[in-house]
Amino acid sequence: MPPSLRGDERTSRPPLLEIVVPAYNEEGRLPGGLLQLCAKLARMPFPTAVIVVDNNSTDATAEIVRAWPEGTVPVRLIQCPVPGKGAAVRAGLLETHAPFVGFCDADMATDLDAIDVAFGLLLSGERVVVGSRAHTCSDVENRHSRVRELGAVGFRSLARVLVRGVNDTQCGFKFFDGALARQVAPRLRTPGFAFDVELLARCAELGAKVLEIPVQWRDMPGSRFSPTRHSAGILLELGRIWLTLRTEPRAGPRPAWDQPLDSVGYP
């Protein structure tokens, strides 16, 4: 069968895997990241799709996605006016329909060969598979300052109180049973950096085990996170998550985004 016909057949069938890419002012990194992701997904032997969530960008992020050429991997744009990576990922997950879903950062800091491992584990029955830089078999190139590294150690210690047994809640590479992700997403209340903790905690609350896998991860330039500016807000978010998980009814209300945040959570 000619390649063009194979491409038509792939795009005419519903995707088996959809990947969400949250993006805030990513005109510099998004084109290269999307090229990598689409090239990887085009080699998968089943239909796939990408959802880019523009999180109130003030640059050409949205225009890049709108102009993205058609191919074997459809790329579509949705808008999320609520600031924060957590809000963007939530919006993207709610737009998915595939049996399996995931999200990754626009900079593609995690080597995309890990998609094969994550998807295989989902097919075998796992419901939550996440990349872990703390895994003993991971290959991590980290150029962060000593202050940021110490902050990460402290954050992980606090996060393990909420998500027991998970050593790295913050790697931007997570994959899920689609039905589980869409069940959890409406209940997410954390729009900023700590949203991963709430997401994994709510999956565990529903009985899903979180499986960490090793990754190749490279620290990419352009990080917006600052320990000085964001640490207090992150501690507040973790406190809110802890309180919410212990006080709300099991079928808790839809989130009320009460305080706009800046771009906390974007790599």
Steps between C-alpha positions, in 0.01 A plus 500: 500500500642845407606717798238763413219243524635368829496857631138550387400176672667606827335842512158359410495277810459624858834533681602228743732744678465876547776715646438841655769769478439803726660814360557849638703737280677210327556646153872429536484138618166373372584452129796275574311319772200431278726377221659249737168387644321463167796313349496258793123448490499454121714190550247343737294224331164652596321837477618773735424869551642806675309772687690824565346714775581869461504639853440871435822544303593851388734384224445296182439166674139468379586607144771233480247228584230639268748498212638154577496291180263207472658160535452150633487642854222761538596801713220718632490809714280577798503810717521512879451852639575398860873556574711207615630174357261300716201683354632441148560127551154464655341674200692277261408175677134599495523537119634147448297200386766232444529182707848614608622854565805681625671833522854626450676835511546715191880486536497117473759477777409133543626275221192391306610138468346464848159522329548143378560378854212698648252390235603136528440510874158660451410224255605244759253642751684778683284810543755770586856499364729797571856591414727524802831682511552344842492144358834323549514420127423852378757705311465862617693805384424768756638855476289644781654713771580350840216705651250356253627147557457536876152639443415197285611264776279681749205499261532126437502433873174691542344349188565146625269573792217549248605241239663216687756290317558749216848652495457754219157656460619790282651345187295636210437157348188318619267248337163367609210275427281751317183432696685548829656829388163635389343390828765680705548815290171676590590480870844660470527827692870587473589722203870546576824309550369246752213377280688175425481411869124545510455313171694196620343513847151495350590208274627311806183597685308305234719195550746550214864412565752755373783324319826693452722421203859609425552778248773686320448862604691810396467835673388740227571877498214743551362386836260749661510346846672704771548362854499855635173607336305176500592300813241662728225447243595135456488436874156662507385279213622185675318607816179556305532159335552330836199677649276444199571128475407457865191716522307492173236237420626218282306636203621853575383811320650632179797728565470871565813675377494768764842658465669551161860377496791583275673240282597278795550142389638563153851364445 
